[in-house]
């Protein structure tokens, strides 16, 4: 894999023409970064919901039961 490039904008940097290849490349990188942040947020939300559900089951389970059967889980859900 290639090394990640860090783009640092300088004060004296030339103005980039909006239709140039460089401008298209920069806009593509920015839009990809936004899309990846959005995806990470969605995945974190899904995992958080799953964790909350599993935590609820853990709290509601009877600790005296050694082996949990599907029937026990069904009864727990129907409570």
PDB file of N, CA and C in Angstrom:
ATOM      1  N   UNK A   1       0.836  -1.174   0.000  1.00  0.00           N
ATOM      2  CA  UNK A   1       0.000   0.000   0.000  1.00  0.00           C
ATOM      3  C   UNK A   1       0.885   1.242   0.000  1.00  0.00           C
ATOM      4  N   UNK A   2       0.381   2.300  -0.598  1.00  0.00           N
ATOM      5  CA  UNK A   2       1.126   3.542  -0.646  1.00  0.00           C
ATOM      6  C   UNK A   2       1.029   4.317   0.649  1.00  0.00           C
ATOM      7  N   UNK A   3       1.908   5.259   0.771  1.00  0.00           N
ATOM      8  CA  UNK A   3       1.886   6.102   1.963  1.00  0.00           C
ATOM      9  C   UNK A   3       0.774   7.138   1.825  1.00  0.00           C
ATOM     10  N   UNK A   4       0.204   7.511   2.952  1.00  0.00           N
ATOM     11  CA  UNK A   4      -0.820   8.537   2.946  1.00  0.00           C
ATOM     12  C   UNK A   4      -0.163   9.896   2.751  1.00  0.00           C
ATOM     13  N   UNK A   5      -0.764  10.694   1.902  1.00  0.00           N
ATOM     14  CA  UNK A   5      -0.235  12.024   1.664  1.00  0.00           C
ATOM     15  C   UNK A   5      -0.994  13.019   2.528  1.00  0.00           C
ATOM     16  N   UNK A   6      -0.269  13.890   3.147  1.00  0.00           N
ATOM     17  CA  UNK A   6      -0.879  14.929   3.969  1.00  0.00           C
ATOM     18  C   UNK A   6      -0.773  16.235   3.195  1.00  0.00           C
ATOM     19  N   UNK A   7      -1.922  16.785   2.851  1.00  0.00           N
ATOM     20  CA  UNK A   7      -1.933  18.043   2.114  1.00  0.00           C
ATOM     21  C   UNK A   7      -1.988  19.204   3.092  1.00  0.00           C
ATOM     22  N   UNK A   8      -0.984  20.050   3.016  1.00  0.00           N
ATOM     23  CA  UNK A   8      -0.933  21.230   3.869  1.00  0.00           C
ATOM     24  C   UNK A   8      -1.099  22.442   2.964  1.00  0.00           C
ATOM     25  N   UNK A   9      -2.134  23.223   3.232  1.00  0.00           N
ATOM     26  CA  UNK A   9      -2.347  24.423   2.434  1.00  0.00           C
ATOM     27  C   UNK A   9      -1.443  25.531   2.959  1.00  0.00           C
ATOM     28  N   UNK A  10      -0.750  26.148   2.058  1.00  0.00           N
ATOM     29  CA  UNK A  10       0.160  27.224   2.428  1.00  0.00           C
ATOM     30  C   UNK A  10      -0.498  28.559   2.082  1.00  0.00           C
ATOM     31  N   UNK A  11      -0.056  29.603   2.742  1.00  0.00           N
ATOM     32  CA  UNK A  11      -0.623  30.923   2.485  1.00  0.00           C
ATOM     33  C   UNK A  11      -0.267  31.423   1.088  1.00  0.00           C
ATOM     34  N   UNK A  12       0.886  31.075   0.604  1.00  0.00           N
ATOM     35  CA  UNK A  12       1.358  31.576  -0.686  1.00  0.00           C
ATOM     36  C   UNK A  12       1.048  30.613  -1.832  1.00  0.00           C
ATOM     37  N   UNK A  13       0.157  29.678  -1.617  1.00  0.00           N
ATOM     38  CA  UNK A  13      -0.134  28.676  -2.635  1.00  0.00           C
ATOM     39  C   UNK A  13      -0.916  29.315  -3.785  1.00  0.00           C
ATOM     40  N   UNK A  14      -0.666  28.842  -4.991  1.00  0.00           N
ATOM     41  CA  UNK A  14      -1.344  29.380  -6.161  1.00  0.00           C
ATOM     42  C   UNK A  14      -2.817  28.995  -6.137  1.00  0.00           C
ATOM     43  N   UNK A  15      -3.623  29.801  -6.793  1.00  0.00           N
ATOM     44  CA  UNK A  15      -5.046  29.512  -6.911  1.00  0.00           C
ATOM     45  C   UNK A  15      -5.214  28.419  -7.954  1.00  0.00           C
ATOM     46  N   UNK A  16      -6.025  27.411  -7.629  1.00  0.00           N
ATOM     47  CA  UNK A  16      -6.233  26.280  -8.532  1.00  0.00           C
ATOM     48  C   UNK A  16      -7.455  26.560  -9.390  1.00  0.00           C
ATOM     49  N   UNK A  17      -7.313  26.344 -10.684  1.00  0.00           N
ATOM     50  CA  UNK A  17      -8.449  26.523 -11.587  1.00  0.00           C
ATOM     51  C   UNK A  17      -9.504  25.463 -11.280  1.00  0.00           C
ATOM     52  N   UNK A  18     -10.794  25.842 -11.222  1.00  0.00           N
ATOM     53  CA  UNK A  18     -11.843  24.893 -10.809  1.00  0.00           C
ATOM     54  C   UNK A  18     -11.998  23.675 -11.719  1.00  0.00           C
ATOM     55  N   UNK A  19     -11.598  23.786 -12.982  1.00  0.00           N
ATOM     56  CA  UNK A  19     -11.758  22.661 -13.907  1.00  0.00           C
ATOM     57  C   UNK A  19     -10.473  21.854 -14.086  1.00  0.00           C
ATOM     58  N   UNK A  20      -9.467  22.132 -13.278  1.00  0.00           N
ATOM     59  CA  UNK A  20      -8.192  21.439 -13.447  1.00  0.00           C
ATOM     60  C   UNK A  20      -8.243  20.032 -12.860  1.00  0.00           C
ATOM     61  N   UNK A  21      -7.294  19.217 -13.271  1.00  0.00           N
ATOM     62  CA  UNK A  21      -7.204  17.856 -12.734  1.00  0.00           C
ATOM     63  C   UNK A  21      -6.910  17.882 -11.245  1.00  0.00           C
ATOM     64  N   UNK A  22      -6.098  18.826 -10.831  1.00  0.00           N
ATOM     65  CA  UNK A  22      -5.732  18.943  -9.422  1.00  0.00           C
ATOM     66  C   UNK A  22      -6.964  19.267  -8.570  1.00  0.00           C
ATOM     67  N   UNK A  23      -7.814  20.163  -9.060  1.00  0.00           N
ATOM     68  CA  UNK A  23      -9.037  20.523  -8.329  1.00  0.00           C
ATOM     69  C   UNK A  23      -9.976  19.329  -8.247  1.00  0.00           C
ATOM     70  N   UNK A  24     -10.091  18.578  -9.329  1.00  0.00           N
ATOM     71  CA  UNK A  24     -10.950  17.388  -9.326  1.00  0.00           C
ATOM     72  C   UNK A  24     -10.425  16.351  -8.344  1.00  0.00           C
ATOM     73  N   UNK A  25      -9.109  16.197  -8.306  1.00  0.00           N
ATOM     74  CA  UNK A  25      -8.500  15.236  -7.387  1.00  0.00           C
ATOM     75  C   UNK A  25      -8.756  15.643  -5.939  1.00  0.00           C
ATOM     76  N   UNK A  26      -8.579  16.928  -5.626  1.00  0.00           N
ATOM     77  CA  UNK A  26      -8.811  17.414  -4.271  1.00  0.00           C
ATOM     78  C   UNK A  26     -10.271  17.265  -3.861  1.00  0.00           C
ATOM     79  N   UNK A  27     -11.190  17.594  -4.782  1.00  0.00           N
ATOM     80  CA  UNK A  27     -12.613  17.472  -4.441  1.00  0.00           C
ATOM     81  C   UNK A  27     -12.996  16.010  -4.249  1.00  0.00           C
ATOM     82  N   UNK A  28     -12.394  15.123  -5.028  1.00  0.00           N
ATOM     83  CA  UNK A  28     -12.658  13.693  -4.875  1.00  0.00           C
ATOM     84  C   UNK A  28     -12.163  13.198  -3.519  1.00  0.00           C
ATOM     85  N   UNK A  29     -10.975  13.661  -3.103  1.00  0.00           N
ATOM     86  CA  UNK A  29     -10.431  13.256  -1.811  1.00  0.00           C
ATOM     87  C   UNK A  29     -11.306  13.758  -0.665  1.00  0.00           C
ATOM     88  N   UNK A  30     -11.770  14.994  -0.770  1.00  0.00           N
ATOM     89  CA  UNK A  30     -12.609  15.566   0.287  1.00  0.00           C
ATOM     90  C   UNK A  30     -13.942  14.842   0.365  1.00  0.00           C
ATOM     91  N   UNK A  31     -14.570  14.605  -0.788  1.00  0.00           N
ATOM     92  CA  UNK A  31     -15.871  13.929  -0.776  1.00  0.00           C
ATOM     93  C   UNK A  31     -15.733  12.494  -0.274  1.00  0.00           C
ATOM     94  N   UNK A  32     -14.634  11.834  -0.592  1.00  0.00           N
ATOM     95  CA  UNK A  32     -14.420  10.475  -0.096  1.00  0.00           C
ATOM     96  C   UNK A  32     -14.252  10.473   1.422  1.00  0.00           C
ATOM     97  N   UNK A  33     -13.520  11.448   1.935  1.00  0.00           N
ATOM     98  CA  UNK A  33     -13.312  11.549   3.380  1.00  0.00           C
ATOM     99  C   UNK A  33     -14.638  11.787   4.101  1.00  0.00           C
ATOM    100  N   UNK A  34     -15.485  12.640   3.538  1.00  0.00           N
ATOM    101  CA  UNK A  34     -16.804  12.891   4.135  1.00  0.00           C
ATOM    102  C   UNK A  34     -17.636  11.619   4.120  1.00  0.00           C
ATOM    103  N   UNK A  35     -17.596  10.902   3.001  1.00  0.00           N
ATOM    104  CA  UNK A  35     -18.368   9.668   2.875  1.00  0.00           C
ATOM    105  C   UNK A  35     -17.895   8.611   3.873  1.00  0.00           C
ATOM    106  N   UNK A  36     -16.575   8.514   4.054  1.00  0.00           N
ATOM    107  CA  UNK A  36     -16.033   7.526   4.988  1.00  0.00           C
ATOM    108  C   UNK A  36     -16.400   7.870   6.431  1.00  0.00           C
ATOM    109  N   UNK A  37     -16.376   9.144   6.807  1.00  0.00           N
ATOM    110  CA  UNK A  37     -16.776   9.552   8.156  1.00  0.00           C
ATOM    111  C   UNK A  37     -18.241   9.220   8.397  1.00  0.00           C
ATOM    112  N   UNK A  38     -19.069   9.440   7.387  1.00  0.00           N
ATOM    113  CA  UNK A  38     -20.496   9.135   7.506  1.00  0.00           C
ATOM    114  C   UNK A  38     -20.695   7.632   7.700  1.00  0.00           C
ATOM    115  N   UNK A  39     -19.975   6.838   6.923  1.00  0.00           N
ATOM    116  CA  UNK A  39     -20.080   5.382   7.037  1.00  0.00           C
ATOM    117  C   UNK A  39     -19.633   4.885   8.400  1.00  0.00           C
ATOM    118  N   UNK A  40     -18.532   5.453   8.907  1.00  0.00           N
ATOM    119  CA  UNK A  40     -18.045   5.060  10.230  1.00  0.00           C
ATOM    120  C   UNK A  40     -19.069   5.384  11.300  1.00  0.00           C
ATOM    121  N   UNK A  41     -19.719   6.528  11.171  1.00  0.00           N
ATOM    122  CA  UNK A  41     -20.748   6.914  12.131  1.00  0.00           C
ATOM    123  C   UNK A  41     -21.932   5.971  12.097  1.00  0.00           C
ATOM    124  N   UNK A  42     -22.347   5.562  10.895  1.00  0.00           N
ATOM    125  CA  UNK A  42     -23.462   4.624  10.761  1.00  0.00           C
ATOM    126  C   UNK A  42     -23.100   3.273  11.362  1.00  0.00           C
ATOM    127  N   UNK A  43     -21.888   2.807  11.102  1.00  0.00           N
ATOM    128  CA  UNK A  43     -21.462   1.519  11.651  1.00  0.00           C
ATOM    129  C   UNK A  43     -21.384   1.568  13.169  1.00  0.00           C
ATOM    130  N   UNK A  44     -20.886   2.673  13.709  1.00  0.00           N
ATOM    131  CA  UNK A  44     -20.816   2.816  15.161  1.00  0.00           C
ATOM    132  C   UNK A  44     -22.205   2.805  15.773  1.00  0.00           C
ATOM    133  N   UNK A  45     -23.161   3.437  15.099  1.00  0.00           N
ATOM    134  CA  UNK A  45     -24.535   3.465  15.596  1.00  0.00           C
ATOM    135  C   UNK A  45     -25.130   2.058  15.605  1.00  0.00           C
ATOM    136  N   UNK A  46     -24.896   1.287  14.547  1.00  0.00           N
ATOM    137  CA  UNK A  46     -25.404  -0.088  14.487  1.00  0.00           C
ATOM    138  C   UNK A  46     -24.815  -0.936  15.613  1.00  0.00           C
ATOM    139  N   UNK A  47     -23.520  -0.797  15.833  1.00  0.00           N
ATOM    140  CA  UNK A  47     -22.875  -1.564  16.895  1.00  0.00           C
ATOM    141  C   UNK A  47     -23.375  -1.137  18.274  1.00  0.00           C
ATOM    142  N   UNK A  48     -23.652   0.144  18.444  1.00  0.00           N
ATOM    143  CA  UNK A  48     -24.167   0.642  19.719  1.00  0.00           C
ATOM    144  C   UNK A  48     -25.544   0.050  20.005  1.00  0.00           C
ATOM    145  N   UNK A  49     -26.410  -0.008  18.990  1.00  0.00           N
ATOM    146  CA  UNK A  49     -27.748  -0.582  19.153  1.00  0.00           C
ATOM    147  C   UNK A  49     -27.644  -2.061  19.506  1.00  0.00           C
ATOM    148  N   UNK A  50     -26.781  -2.780  18.802  1.00  0.00           N
ATOM    149  CA  UNK A  50     -26.590  -4.201  19.087  1.00  0.00           C
ATOM    150  C   UNK A  50     -26.070  -4.401  20.504  1.00  0.00           C
ATOM    151  N   UNK A  51     -25.124  -3.579  20.924  1.00  0.00           N
ATOM    152  CA  UNK A  51     -24.585  -3.673  22.277  1.00  0.00           C
ATOM    153  C   UNK A  51     -25.649  -3.416  23.332  1.00  0.00           C
ATOM    154  N   UNK A  52     -26.530  -2.444  23.084  1.00  0.00           N
ATOM    155  CA  UNK A  52     -27.617  -2.166  24.027  1.00  0.00           C
ATOM    156  C   UNK A  52     -28.557  -3.360  24.155  1.00  0.00           C
ATOM    157  N   UNK A  53     -28.863  -3.998  23.027  1.00  0.00           N
ATOM    158  CA  UNK A  53     -29.745  -5.174  23.053  1.00  0.00           C
ATOM    159  C   UNK A  53     -29.106  -6.314  23.844  1.00  0.00           C
ATOM    160  N   UNK A  54     -27.837  -6.568  23.576  1.00  0.00           N
ATOM    161  CA  UNK A  54     -27.154  -7.656  24.277  1.00  0.00           C
ATOM    162  C   UNK A  54     -27.026  -7.367  25.767  1.00  0.00           C
ATOM    163  N   UNK A  55     -26.804  -6.109  26.109  1.00  0.00           N
ATOM    164  CA  UNK A  55     -26.713  -5.721  27.513  1.00  0.00           C
ATOM    165  C   UNK A  55     -28.048  -5.936  28.224  1.00  0.00           C
ATOM    166  N   UNK A  56     -29.156  -5.637  27.531  1.00  0.00           N
ATOM    167  CA  UNK A  56     -30.485  -5.861  28.106  1.00  0.00           C
ATOM    168  C   UNK A  56     -30.685  -7.353  28.396  1.00  0.00           C
ATOM    169  N   UNK A  57     -30.316  -8.206  27.440  1.00  0.00           N
ATOM    170  CA  UNK A  57     -30.449  -9.649  27.651  1.00  0.00           C
ATOM    171  C   UNK A  57     -29.606 -10.101  28.836  1.00  0.00           C
ATOM    172  N   UNK A  58     -28.398  -9.566  28.939  1.00  0.00           N
ATOM    173  CA  UNK A  58     -27.516  -9.954  30.036  1.00  0.00           C
ATOM    174  C   UNK A  58     -28.112  -9.554  31.384  1.00  0.00           C
ATOM    175  N   UNK A  59     -28.717  -8.377  31.452  1.00  0.00           N
ATOM    176  CA  UNK A  59     -29.323  -7.915  32.706  1.00  0.00           C
ATOM    177  C   UNK A  59     -30.557  -8.736  33.071  1.00  0.00           C
ATOM    178  N   UNK A  60     -31.347  -9.113  32.082  1.00  0.00           N
ATOM    179  CA  UNK A  60     -32.620  -9.786  32.329  1.00  0.00           C
ATOM    180  C   UNK A  60     -32.479 -11.291  32.549  1.00  0.00           C
ATOM    181  N   UNK A  61     -31.361 -11.878  32.153  1.00  0.00           N
ATOM    182  CA  UNK A  61     -31.170 -13.320  32.318  1.00  0.00           C
ATOM    183  C   UNK A  61     -31.055 -13.692  33.790  1.00  0.00           C
ATOM    184  N   UNK A  62     -31.565 -14.866  34.095  1.00  0.00           N
ATOM    185  CA  UNK A  62     -31.468 -15.389  35.457  1.00  0.00           C
ATOM    186  C   UNK A  62     -30.061 -15.962  35.637  1.00  0.00           C
ATOM    187  N   UNK A  63     -29.285 -15.451  36.580  1.00  0.00           N
ATOM    188  CA  UNK A  63     -27.896 -15.926  36.726  1.00  0.00           C
ATOM    189  C   UNK A  63     -27.794 -17.369  37.217  1.00  0.00           C
ATOM    190  N   UNK A  64     -28.878 -17.924  37.758  1.00  0.00           N
ATOM    191  CA  UNK A  64     -28.817 -19.295  38.264  1.00  0.00           C
ATOM    192  C   UNK A  64     -28.872 -20.330  37.140  1.00  0.00           C
ATOM    193  N   UNK A  65     -29.299 -19.933  35.950  1.00  0.00           N
ATOM    194  CA  UNK A  65     -29.395 -20.872  34.825  1.00  0.00           C
ATOM    195  C   UNK A  65     -28.004 -21.056  34.213  1.00  0.00           C
ATOM    196  N   UNK A  66     -27.565 -22.318  34.154  1.00  0.00           N
ATOM    197  CA  UNK A  66     -26.249 -22.626  33.585  1.00  0.00           C
ATOM    198  C   UNK A  66     -26.285 -22.590  32.059  1.00  0.00           C
ATOM    199  N   UNK A  67     -27.265 -23.321  31.473  1.00  0.00           N
ATOM    200  CA  UNK A  67     -27.385 -23.410  30.023  1.00  0.00           C
ATOM    201  C   UNK A  67     -28.703 -22.760  29.610  1.00  0.00           C
ATOM    202  N   UNK A  68     -28.632 -21.814  28.707  1.00  0.00           N
ATOM    203  CA  UNK A  68     -29.825 -21.105  28.257  1.00  0.00           C
ATOM    204  C   UNK A  68     -30.336 -21.778  26.988  1.00  0.00           C
ATOM    205  N   UNK A  69     -31.599 -22.170  27.006  1.00  0.00           N
ATOM    206  CA  UNK A  69     -32.221 -22.808  25.849  1.00  0.00           C
ATOM    207  C   UNK A  69     -32.975 -21.758  25.045  1.00  0.00           C
ATOM    208  N   UNK A  70     -33.283 -22.062  23.797  1.00  0.00           N
ATOM    209  CA  UNK A  70     -34.080 -21.122  22.999  1.00  0.00           C
ATOM    210  C   UNK A  70     -35.446 -20.826  23.633  1.00  0.00           C
ATOM    211  N   UNK A  71     -35.989 -21.805  24.338  1.00  0.00           N
ATOM    212  CA  UNK A  71     -37.271 -21.601  25.007  1.00  0.00           C
ATOM    213  C   UNK A  71     -37.132 -20.538  26.107  1.00  0.00           C
ATOM    214  N   UNK A  72     -36.013 -20.559  26.835  1.00  0.00           N
ATOM    215  CA  UNK A  72     -35.762 -19.552  27.869  1.00  0.00           C
ATOM    216  C   UNK A  72     -35.666 -18.148  27.260  1.00  0.00           C
ATOM    217  N   UNK A  73     -34.995 -18.053  26.137  1.00  0.00           N
ATOM    218  CA  UNK A  73     -34.842 -16.762  25.466  1.00  0.00           C
ATOM    219  C   UNK A  73     -36.197 -16.259  24.978  1.00  0.00           C
ATOM    220  N   UNK A  74     -37.017 -17.164  24.438  1.00  0.00           N
ATOM    221  CA  UNK A  74     -38.351 -16.787  23.966  1.00  0.00           C
ATOM    222  C   UNK A  74     -39.205 -16.278  25.118  1.00  0.00           C
ATOM    223  N   UNK A  75     -39.141 -16.957  26.263  1.00  0.00           N
ATOM    224  CA  UNK A  75     -39.889 -16.505  27.437  1.00  0.00           C
ATOM    225  C   UNK A  75     -39.397 -15.137  27.910  1.00  0.00           C
ATOM    226  N   UNK A  76     -38.108 -14.914  27.818  1.00  0.00           N
ATOM    227  CA  UNK A  76     -37.538 -13.637  28.221  1.00  0.00           C
ATOM    228  C   UNK A  76     -38.024 -12.508  27.307  1.00  0.00           C
ATOM    229  N   UNK A  77     -38.086 -12.784  26.021  1.00  0.00           N
ATOM    230  CA  UNK A  77     -38.538 -11.774  25.057  1.00  0.00           C
ATOM    231  C   UNK A  77     -40.009 -11.444  25.271  1.00  0.00           C
ATOM    232  N   UNK A  78     -40.811 -12.438  25.591  1.00  0.00           N
ATOM    233  CA  UNK A  78     -42.251 -12.238  25.739  1.00  0.00           C
ATOM    234  C   UNK A  78     -42.627 -11.566  27.051  1.00  0.00           C
ATOM    235  N   UNK A  79     -41.694 -11.408  27.979  1.00  0.00           N
ATOM    236  CA  UNK A  79     -41.994 -10.749  29.253  1.00  0.00           C
ATOM    237  C   UNK A  79     -42.490  -9.350  29.058  1.00  0.00           C
TER     238      UNK A  79
END
